[in-house]
CSV table of C-alpha atoms in Angstrom, one decimal:
chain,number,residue,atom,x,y,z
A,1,UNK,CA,-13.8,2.0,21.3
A,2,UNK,CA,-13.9,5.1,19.4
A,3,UNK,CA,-13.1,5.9,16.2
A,4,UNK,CA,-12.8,9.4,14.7
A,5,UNK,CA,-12.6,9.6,10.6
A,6,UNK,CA,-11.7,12.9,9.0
A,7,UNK,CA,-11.0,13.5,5.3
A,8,UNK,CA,-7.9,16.1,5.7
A,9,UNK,CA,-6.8,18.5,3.3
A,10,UNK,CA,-3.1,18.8,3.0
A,11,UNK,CA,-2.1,22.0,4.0
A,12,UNK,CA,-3.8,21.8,7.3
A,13,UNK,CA,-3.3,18.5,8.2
A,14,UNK,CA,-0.1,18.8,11.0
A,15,UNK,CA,-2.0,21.6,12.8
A,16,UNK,CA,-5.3,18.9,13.0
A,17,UNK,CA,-3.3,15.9,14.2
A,18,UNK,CA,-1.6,17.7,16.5
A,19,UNK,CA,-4.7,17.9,18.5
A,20,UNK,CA,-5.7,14.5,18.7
A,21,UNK,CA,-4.0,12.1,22.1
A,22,UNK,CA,-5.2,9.0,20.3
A,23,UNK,CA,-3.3,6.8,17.8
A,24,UNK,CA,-3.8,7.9,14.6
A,25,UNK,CA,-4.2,5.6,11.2
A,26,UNK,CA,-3.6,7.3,8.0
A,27,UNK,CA,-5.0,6.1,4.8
A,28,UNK,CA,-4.2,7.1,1.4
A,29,UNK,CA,-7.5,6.9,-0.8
A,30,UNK,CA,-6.6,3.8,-2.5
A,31,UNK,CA,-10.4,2.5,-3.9
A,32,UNK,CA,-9.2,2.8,-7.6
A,33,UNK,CA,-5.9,1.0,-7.1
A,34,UNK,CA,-7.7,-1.9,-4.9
A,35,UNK,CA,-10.2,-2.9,-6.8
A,36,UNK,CA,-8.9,-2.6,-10.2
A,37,UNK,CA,-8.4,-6.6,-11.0
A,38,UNK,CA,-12.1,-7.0,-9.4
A,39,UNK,CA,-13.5,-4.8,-11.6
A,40,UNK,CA,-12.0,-5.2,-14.3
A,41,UNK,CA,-13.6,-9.1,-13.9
A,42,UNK,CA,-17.0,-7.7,-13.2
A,43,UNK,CA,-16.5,-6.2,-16.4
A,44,UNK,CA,-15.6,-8.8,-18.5
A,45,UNK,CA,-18.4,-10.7,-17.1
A,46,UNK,CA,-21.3,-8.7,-17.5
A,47,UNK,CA,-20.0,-7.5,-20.9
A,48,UNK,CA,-20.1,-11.4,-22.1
A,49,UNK,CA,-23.6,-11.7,-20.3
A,50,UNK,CA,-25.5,-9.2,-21.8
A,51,UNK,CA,-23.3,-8.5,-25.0
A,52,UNK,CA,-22.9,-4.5,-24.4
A,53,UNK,CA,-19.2,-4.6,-25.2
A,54,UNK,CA,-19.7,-3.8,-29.0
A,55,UNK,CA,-21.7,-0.8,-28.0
A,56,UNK,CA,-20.0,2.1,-27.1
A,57,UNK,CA,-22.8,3.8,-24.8
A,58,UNK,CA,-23.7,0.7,-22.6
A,59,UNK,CA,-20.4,0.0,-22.2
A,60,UNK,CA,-19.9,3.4,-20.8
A,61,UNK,CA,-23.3,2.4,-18.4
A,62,UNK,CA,-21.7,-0.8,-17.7
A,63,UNK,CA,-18.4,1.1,-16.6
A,64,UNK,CA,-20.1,3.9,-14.0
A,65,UNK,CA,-22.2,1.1,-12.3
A,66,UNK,CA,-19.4,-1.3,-11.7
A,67,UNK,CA,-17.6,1.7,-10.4
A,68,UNK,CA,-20.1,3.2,-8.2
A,69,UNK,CA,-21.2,0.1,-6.7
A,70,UNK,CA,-18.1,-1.2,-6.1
A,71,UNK,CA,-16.1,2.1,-4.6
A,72,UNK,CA,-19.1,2.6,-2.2
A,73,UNK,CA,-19.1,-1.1,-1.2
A,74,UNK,CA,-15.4,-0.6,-0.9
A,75,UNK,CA,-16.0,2.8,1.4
A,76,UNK,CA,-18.5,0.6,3.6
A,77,UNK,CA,-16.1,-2.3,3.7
A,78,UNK,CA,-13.2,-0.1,4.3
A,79,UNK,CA,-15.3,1.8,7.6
A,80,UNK,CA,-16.0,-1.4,9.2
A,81,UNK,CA,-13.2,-2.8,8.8
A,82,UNK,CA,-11.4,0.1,10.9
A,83,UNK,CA,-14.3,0.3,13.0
A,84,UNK,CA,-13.5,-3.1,14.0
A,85,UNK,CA,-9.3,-2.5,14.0
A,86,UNK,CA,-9.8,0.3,16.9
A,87,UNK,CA,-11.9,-2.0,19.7
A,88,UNK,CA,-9.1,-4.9,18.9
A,89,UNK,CA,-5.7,-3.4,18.4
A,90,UNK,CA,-3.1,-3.8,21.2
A,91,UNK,CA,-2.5,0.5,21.6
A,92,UNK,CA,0.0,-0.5,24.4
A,93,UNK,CA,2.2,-1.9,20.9
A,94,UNK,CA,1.8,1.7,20.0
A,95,UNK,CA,2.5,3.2,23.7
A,96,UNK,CA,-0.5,4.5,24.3
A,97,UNK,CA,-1.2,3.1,27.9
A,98,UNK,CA,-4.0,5.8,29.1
A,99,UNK,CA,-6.9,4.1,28.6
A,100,UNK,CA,-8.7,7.4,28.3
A,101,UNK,CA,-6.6,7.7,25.2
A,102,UNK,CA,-7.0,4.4,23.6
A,103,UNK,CA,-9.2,5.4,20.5
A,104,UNK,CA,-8.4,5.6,16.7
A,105,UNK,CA,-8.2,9.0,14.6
A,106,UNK,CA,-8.8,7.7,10.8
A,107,UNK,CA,-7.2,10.4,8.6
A,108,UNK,CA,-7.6,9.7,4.8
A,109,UNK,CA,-5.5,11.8,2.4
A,110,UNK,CA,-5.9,11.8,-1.6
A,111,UNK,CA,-3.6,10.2,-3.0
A,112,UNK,CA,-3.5,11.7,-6.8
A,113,UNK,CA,-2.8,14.5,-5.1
A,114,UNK,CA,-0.3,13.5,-2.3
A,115,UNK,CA,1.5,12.1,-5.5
A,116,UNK,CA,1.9,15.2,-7.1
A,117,UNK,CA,3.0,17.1,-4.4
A,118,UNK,CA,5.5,14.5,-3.6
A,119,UNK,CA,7.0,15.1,-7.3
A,120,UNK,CA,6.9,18.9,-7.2
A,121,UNK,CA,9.3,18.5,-3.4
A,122,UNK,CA,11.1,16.4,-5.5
A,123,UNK,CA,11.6,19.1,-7.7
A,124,UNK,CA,12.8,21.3,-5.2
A,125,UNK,CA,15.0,18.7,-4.0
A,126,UNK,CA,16.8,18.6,-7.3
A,127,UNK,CA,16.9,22.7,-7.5
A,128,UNK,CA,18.5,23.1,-4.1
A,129,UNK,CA,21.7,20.9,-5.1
A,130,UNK,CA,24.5,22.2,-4.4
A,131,UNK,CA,26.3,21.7,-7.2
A,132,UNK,CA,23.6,23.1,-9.2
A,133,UNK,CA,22.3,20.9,-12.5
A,134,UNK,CA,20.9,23.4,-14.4
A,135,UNK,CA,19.1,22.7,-18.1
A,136,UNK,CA,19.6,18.8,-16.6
A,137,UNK,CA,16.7,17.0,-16.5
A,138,UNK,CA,16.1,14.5,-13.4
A,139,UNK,CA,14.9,11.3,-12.5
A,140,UNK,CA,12.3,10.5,-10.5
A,141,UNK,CA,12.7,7.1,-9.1
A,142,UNK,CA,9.5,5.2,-6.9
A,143,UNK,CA,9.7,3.4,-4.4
A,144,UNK,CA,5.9,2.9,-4.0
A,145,UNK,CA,3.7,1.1,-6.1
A,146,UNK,CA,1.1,4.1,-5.9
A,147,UNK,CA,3.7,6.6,-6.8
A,148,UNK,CA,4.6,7.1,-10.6
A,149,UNK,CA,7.6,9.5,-10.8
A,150,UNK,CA,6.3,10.3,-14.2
A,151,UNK,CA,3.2,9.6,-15.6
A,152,UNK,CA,5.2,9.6,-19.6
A,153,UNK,CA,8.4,7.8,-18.6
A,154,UNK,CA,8.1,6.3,-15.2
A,155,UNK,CA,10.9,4.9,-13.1
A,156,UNK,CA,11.2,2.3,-10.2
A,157,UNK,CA,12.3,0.2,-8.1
A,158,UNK,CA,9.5,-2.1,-6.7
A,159,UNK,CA,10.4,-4.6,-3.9
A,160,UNK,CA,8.7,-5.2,0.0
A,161,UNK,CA,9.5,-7.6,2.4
A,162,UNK,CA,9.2,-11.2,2.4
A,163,UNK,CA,7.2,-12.2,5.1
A,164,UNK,CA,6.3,-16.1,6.0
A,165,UNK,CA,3.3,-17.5,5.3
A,166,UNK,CA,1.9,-17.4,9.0
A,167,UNK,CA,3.3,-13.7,9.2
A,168,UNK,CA,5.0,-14.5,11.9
A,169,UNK,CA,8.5,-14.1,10.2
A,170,UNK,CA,9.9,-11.2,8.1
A,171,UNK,CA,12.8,-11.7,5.7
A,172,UNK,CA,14.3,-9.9,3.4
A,173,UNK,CA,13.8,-7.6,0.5
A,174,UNK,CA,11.9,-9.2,-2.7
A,175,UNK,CA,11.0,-7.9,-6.3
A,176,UNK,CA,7.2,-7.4,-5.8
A,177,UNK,CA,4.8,-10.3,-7.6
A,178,UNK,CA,5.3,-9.5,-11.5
A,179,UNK,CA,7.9,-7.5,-11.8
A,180,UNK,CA,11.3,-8.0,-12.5
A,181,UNK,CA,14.1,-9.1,-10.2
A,182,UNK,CA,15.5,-6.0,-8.5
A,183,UNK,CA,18.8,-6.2,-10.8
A,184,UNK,CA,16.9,-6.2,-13.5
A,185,UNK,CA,15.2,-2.6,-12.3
A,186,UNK,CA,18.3,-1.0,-10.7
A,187,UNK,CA,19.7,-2.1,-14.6
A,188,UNK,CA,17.3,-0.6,-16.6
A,189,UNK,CA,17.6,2.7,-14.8
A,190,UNK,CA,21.4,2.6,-14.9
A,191,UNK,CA,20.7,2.6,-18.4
A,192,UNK,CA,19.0,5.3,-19.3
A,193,UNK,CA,21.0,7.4,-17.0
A,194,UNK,CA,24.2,6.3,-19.0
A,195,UNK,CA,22.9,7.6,-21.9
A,196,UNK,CA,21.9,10.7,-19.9
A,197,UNK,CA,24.9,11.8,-19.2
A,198,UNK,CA,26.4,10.8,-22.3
A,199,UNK,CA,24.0,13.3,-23.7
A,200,UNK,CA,24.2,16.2,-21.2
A,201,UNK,CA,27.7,15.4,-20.0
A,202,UNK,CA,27.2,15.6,-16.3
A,203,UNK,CA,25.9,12.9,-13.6
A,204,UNK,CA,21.7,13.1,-13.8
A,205,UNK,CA,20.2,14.1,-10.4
A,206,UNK,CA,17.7,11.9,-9.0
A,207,UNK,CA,15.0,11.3,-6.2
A,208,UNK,CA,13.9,8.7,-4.5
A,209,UNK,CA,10.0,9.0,-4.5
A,210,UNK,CA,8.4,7.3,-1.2
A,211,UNK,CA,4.9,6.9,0.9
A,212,UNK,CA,6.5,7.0,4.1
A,213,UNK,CA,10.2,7.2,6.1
A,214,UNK,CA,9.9,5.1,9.6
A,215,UNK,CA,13.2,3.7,9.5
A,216,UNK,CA,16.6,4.2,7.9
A,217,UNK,CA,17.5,0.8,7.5
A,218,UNK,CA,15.1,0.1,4.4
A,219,UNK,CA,16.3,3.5,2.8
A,220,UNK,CA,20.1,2.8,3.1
A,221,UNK,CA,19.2,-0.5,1.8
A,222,UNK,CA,18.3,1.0,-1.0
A,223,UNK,CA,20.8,3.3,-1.3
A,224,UNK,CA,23.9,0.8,-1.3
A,225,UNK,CA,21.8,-1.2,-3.8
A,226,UNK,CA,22.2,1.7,-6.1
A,227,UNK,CA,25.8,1.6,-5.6
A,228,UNK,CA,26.5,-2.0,-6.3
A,229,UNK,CA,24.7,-1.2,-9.3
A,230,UNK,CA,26.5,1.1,-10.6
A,231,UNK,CA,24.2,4.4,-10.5
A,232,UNK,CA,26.7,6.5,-8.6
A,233,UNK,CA,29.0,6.3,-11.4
A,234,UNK,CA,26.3,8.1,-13.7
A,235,UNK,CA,24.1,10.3,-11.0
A,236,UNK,CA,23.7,12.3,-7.7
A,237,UNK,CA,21.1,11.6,-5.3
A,238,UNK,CA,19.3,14.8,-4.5
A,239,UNK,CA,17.5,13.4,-1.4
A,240,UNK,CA,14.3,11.2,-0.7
A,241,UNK,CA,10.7,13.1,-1.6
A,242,UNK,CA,8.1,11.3,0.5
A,243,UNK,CA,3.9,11.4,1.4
A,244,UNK,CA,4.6,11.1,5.2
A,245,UNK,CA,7.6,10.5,7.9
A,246,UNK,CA,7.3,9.0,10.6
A,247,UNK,CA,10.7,9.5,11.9
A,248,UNK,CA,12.0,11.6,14.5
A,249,UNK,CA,15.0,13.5,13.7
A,250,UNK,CA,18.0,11.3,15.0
A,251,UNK,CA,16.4,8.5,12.9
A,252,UNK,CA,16.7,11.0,9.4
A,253,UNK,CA,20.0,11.9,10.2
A,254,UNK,CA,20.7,8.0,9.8
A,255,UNK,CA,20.1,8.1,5.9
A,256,UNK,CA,23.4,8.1,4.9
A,257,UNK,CA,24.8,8.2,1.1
A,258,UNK,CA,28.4,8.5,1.0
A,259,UNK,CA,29.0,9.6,4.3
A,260,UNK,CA,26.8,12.2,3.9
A,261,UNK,CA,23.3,12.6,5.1
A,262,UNK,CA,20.6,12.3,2.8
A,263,UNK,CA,17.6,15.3,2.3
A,264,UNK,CA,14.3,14.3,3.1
A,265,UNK,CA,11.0,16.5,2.5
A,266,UNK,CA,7.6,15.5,3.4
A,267,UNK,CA,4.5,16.5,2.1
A,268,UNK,CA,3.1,15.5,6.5
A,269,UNK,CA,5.8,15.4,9.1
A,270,UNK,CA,4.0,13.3,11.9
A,271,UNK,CA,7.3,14.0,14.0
A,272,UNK,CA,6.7,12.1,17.9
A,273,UNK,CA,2.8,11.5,17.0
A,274,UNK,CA,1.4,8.3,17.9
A,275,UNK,CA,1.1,7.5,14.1
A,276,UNK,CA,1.0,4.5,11.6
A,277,UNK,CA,0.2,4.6,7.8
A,278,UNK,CA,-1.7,1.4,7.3
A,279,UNK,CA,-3.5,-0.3,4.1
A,280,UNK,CA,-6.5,-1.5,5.1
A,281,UNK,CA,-7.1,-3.5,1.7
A,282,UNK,CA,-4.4,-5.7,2.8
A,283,UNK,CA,-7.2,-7.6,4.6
A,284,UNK,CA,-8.8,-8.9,1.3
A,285,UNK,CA,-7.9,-6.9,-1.9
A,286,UNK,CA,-4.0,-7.2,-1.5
A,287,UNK,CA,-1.8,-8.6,0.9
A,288,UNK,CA,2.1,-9.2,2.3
A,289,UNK,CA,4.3,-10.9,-0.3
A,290,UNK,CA,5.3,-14.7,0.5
A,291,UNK,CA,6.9,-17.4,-1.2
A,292,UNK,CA,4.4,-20.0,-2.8
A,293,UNK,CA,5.7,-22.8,-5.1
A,294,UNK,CA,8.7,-20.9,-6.1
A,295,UNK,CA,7.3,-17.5,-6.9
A,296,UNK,CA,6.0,-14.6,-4.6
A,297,UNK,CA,2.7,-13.5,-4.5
A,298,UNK,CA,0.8,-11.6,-1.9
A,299,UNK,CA,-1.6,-13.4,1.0
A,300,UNK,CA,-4.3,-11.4,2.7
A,301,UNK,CA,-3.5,-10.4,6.1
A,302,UNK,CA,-6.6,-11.7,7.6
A,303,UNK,CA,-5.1,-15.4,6.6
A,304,UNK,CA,-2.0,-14.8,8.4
A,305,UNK,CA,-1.3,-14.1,11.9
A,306,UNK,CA,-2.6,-11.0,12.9
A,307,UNK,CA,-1.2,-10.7,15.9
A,308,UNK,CA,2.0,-9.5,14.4
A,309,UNK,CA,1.2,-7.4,11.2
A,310,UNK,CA,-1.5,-5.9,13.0
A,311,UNK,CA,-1.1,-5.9,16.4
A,312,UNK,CA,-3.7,-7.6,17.5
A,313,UNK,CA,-3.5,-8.9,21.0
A,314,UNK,CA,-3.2,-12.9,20.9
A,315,UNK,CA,-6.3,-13.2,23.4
A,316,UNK,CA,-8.3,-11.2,20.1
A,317,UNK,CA,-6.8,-13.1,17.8
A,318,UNK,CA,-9.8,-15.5,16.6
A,319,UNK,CA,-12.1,-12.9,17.4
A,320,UNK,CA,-11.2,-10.4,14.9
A,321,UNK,CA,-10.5,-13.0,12.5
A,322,UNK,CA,-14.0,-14.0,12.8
A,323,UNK,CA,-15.1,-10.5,12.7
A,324,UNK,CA,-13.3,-9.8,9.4
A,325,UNK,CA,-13.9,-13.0,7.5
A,326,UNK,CA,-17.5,-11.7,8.5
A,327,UNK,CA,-17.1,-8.2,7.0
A,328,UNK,CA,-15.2,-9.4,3.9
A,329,UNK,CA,-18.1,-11.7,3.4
A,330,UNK,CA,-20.5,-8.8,3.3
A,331,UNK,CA,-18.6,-7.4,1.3
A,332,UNK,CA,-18.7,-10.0,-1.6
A,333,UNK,CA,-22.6,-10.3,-1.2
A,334,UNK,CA,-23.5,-6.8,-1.1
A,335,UNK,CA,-22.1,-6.9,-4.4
A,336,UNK,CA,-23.8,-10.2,-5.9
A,337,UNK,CA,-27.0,-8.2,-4.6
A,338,UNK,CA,-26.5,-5.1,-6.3
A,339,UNK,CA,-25.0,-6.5,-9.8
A,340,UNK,CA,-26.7,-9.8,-10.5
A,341,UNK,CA,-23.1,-11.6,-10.0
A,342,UNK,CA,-21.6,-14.0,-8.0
A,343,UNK,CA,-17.7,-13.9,-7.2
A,344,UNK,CA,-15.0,-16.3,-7.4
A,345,UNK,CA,-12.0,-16.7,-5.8
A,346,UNK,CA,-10.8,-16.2,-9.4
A,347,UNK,CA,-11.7,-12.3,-9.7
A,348,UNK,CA,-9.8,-11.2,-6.5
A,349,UNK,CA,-5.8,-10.4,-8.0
A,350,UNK,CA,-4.7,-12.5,-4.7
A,351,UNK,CA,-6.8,-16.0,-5.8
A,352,UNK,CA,-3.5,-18.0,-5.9
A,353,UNK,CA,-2.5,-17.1,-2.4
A,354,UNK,CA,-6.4,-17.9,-0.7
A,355,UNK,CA,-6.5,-21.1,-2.6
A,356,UNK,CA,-3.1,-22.4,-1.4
A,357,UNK,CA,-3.6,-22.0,2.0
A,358,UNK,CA,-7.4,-22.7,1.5
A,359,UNK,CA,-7.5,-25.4,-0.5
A,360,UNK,CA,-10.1,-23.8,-2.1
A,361,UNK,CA,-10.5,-23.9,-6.2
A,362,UNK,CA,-10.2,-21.1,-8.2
A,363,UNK,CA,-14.0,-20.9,-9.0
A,364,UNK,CA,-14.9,-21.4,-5.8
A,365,UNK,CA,-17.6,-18.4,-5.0
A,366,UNK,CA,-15.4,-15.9,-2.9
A,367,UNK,CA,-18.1,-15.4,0.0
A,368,UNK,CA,-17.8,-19.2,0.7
A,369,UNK,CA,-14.2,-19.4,1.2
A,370,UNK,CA,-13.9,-16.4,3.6
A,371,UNK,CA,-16.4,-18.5,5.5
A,372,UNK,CA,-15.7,-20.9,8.1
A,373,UNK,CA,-17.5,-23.4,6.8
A,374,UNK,CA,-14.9,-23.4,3.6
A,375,UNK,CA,-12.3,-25.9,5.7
A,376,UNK,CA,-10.1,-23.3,6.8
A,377,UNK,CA,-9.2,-22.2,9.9
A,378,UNK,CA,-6.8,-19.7,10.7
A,379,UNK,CA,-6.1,-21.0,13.9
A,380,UNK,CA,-4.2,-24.2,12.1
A,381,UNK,CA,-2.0,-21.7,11.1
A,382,UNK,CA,-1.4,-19.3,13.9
């Protein structure tokens, strides 16, 4: 199959896609953000080993290697691993049908920089209320865990959906793994907007900071969580500031606060583009949040059924799971190669998920449980 990658600026991007008849993927630049916990063990590993952590300069060293070996492992990781996506996923899912046009556009977008434009439309939002809020600060609320609605005091309300082990079976919303309970969050911002209007003597506008609008159903979710919480009684949504919709329209119009419907601004309108804003890392670094022992946690995708988080045809299933247990693998020795390390299970941030359904230790070297060889096999849980 073919596959098409393009780094796009923003301002130009809708004219680009608009050209393309394939399905298009788009990918926020997310190497910093996945590999953070990996690192971060590297780190504290080769700092122990050769005792650079008291000085200042090889740390520094030690720092730019780790990073530069890791982010272009991660870029090679990343390229395969959507090399491999566009000759196995199911584009009639998409419908997509013309086989002439069954080929995958990669567009990857910066995501520092999506993030601040998505605060400065959020901006905007808040100037073009009607009732005007003038010499009233807002508050900038995330829904997206790589969106910070400000970098000195920032708000949110992090949940996803509960999906079953297998993937096979999506519930409903959860708190993400480590934070608090989604009370909690909606709590703490009702707080501080109580004692922003005590101090300004008007409701405190606010936006809703987001990665992407598909549907209206997870937004009014939202929304009437807010109101059982209270946060109508103390501020005004403004409208819903977002990197990318998906939606059409009719399906914007659905957003619905009050009876009224709710302003959306994107930094990319896709509009009736075969389009879907994926995260690749899912497949090893992160993961879909299920239930284990009690608590949530996130499972890699590639230990779940792909077949319905990403469409992948059931007569490909075992093949692509093959392919990317294979690239993951790679991934982890290219790695031991070029820094003199070997990686656990331990140094990935989703450890506790592998080993359950692995039965794998902890310590376990990484590139040995990805393997078939480890005991697993994914068709035992498909």
């Amino acid at each position: 199959m073919k596959l098409v990658v393009s780094f796009n600026e923003i301002s130009d991007t809708k004219q680009l896609l608009s050209k393309t008849e394939g399905l298009t993927f788009v990918i926020r630049s997310d190497a910093d953000y996945a590999t953070a916990y990996l690192k971060n063990n590297i780190k504290e590993y080769l700092s122990k080993k050769f005792n650079q952590a008291a000085n200042v300069s090889l740390a520094e060293n030690l720092d730019y290697k780790i990073k530069k070996t890791v982010h272009e492992a991660y870029r090679h990781w990343g390229r395969s691993v959507l090399d491999l996506v566009s000759g196995h996923i199911d584009y009639n899912q998409y419908g997509i049908t013309n086989t002439d046009h069954q080929y995958l556009n990669v567009n990857l977008y910066d995501a520092a920089q999506l993030s601040r434009q998505v605060r400065e439309n959020a901006g905007l939002l808040v100037q073009n209320m009607p009732e005007g809020k003038a010499g009233v600060p807002a508050l900038y609320i995330s829904l997206d865990e790589m969106i910070k609605g400000s970098e000195e005091d920032p708000r949110e309300i992090a949940f996803s959906r509960l999906f079953s082990i297998k993937g096979d079976q999506a519930f409903g919303y959860v708190a993400r793994p480590g934070k608090k309970t989604i009370e909690e969050q909606i709590q703490n911002i009702l707080e501080s907007m109580m004692a922003m209007k005590a101090q300004y003597k008007t409701k405190i506008p606010f936006v809703l900071l987001e990665d992407n609008v598909r549907q209206a159903r997870m937004l009014n979710w939202v929304i009437e969580r807010l109101e059982k919480g209270g946060i109508f009684d103390y501020g005004d949504l403004a409208g819903i500031s977002t990197c990318f919709c998906c939606a059409d329209d009719a399906e914007k119009a659905l957003i619905m606060c009050k009876g009224k419907e709710v302003p959306v601004v994107a930094v990319i309108d896709f509009d009736s583009m075969k389009v879907d804003v994926v995260t690749p890392r899912d497949l090893l670094f992160d993961g879909f949040v299920v239930e284990i022992g009690g608590r949530t946690t996130r499972l890699p995708g590639v230990f779940m059924e792909t077949e319905k988080v990403f469409k992948i045809p059931a007569s490909r299933v075992l093949r692509f799971h093959e392919e990317v247990r294979n690239i993951n693998t790679e991934f982890c020795e290219s790695l031991e190669t070029e820094l003199n390390v070997s990686l656990s299970l331990s140094w990935f941030k989703v450890a506790d998920a592998i080993s359950f359904v692995t039965g794998q230790k902890p310590e376990s070297a990484m590139k040995n449980v990805l393997k078939p060889k480890s005991g697993f096999s994914t068709a035992s849980l498909l």
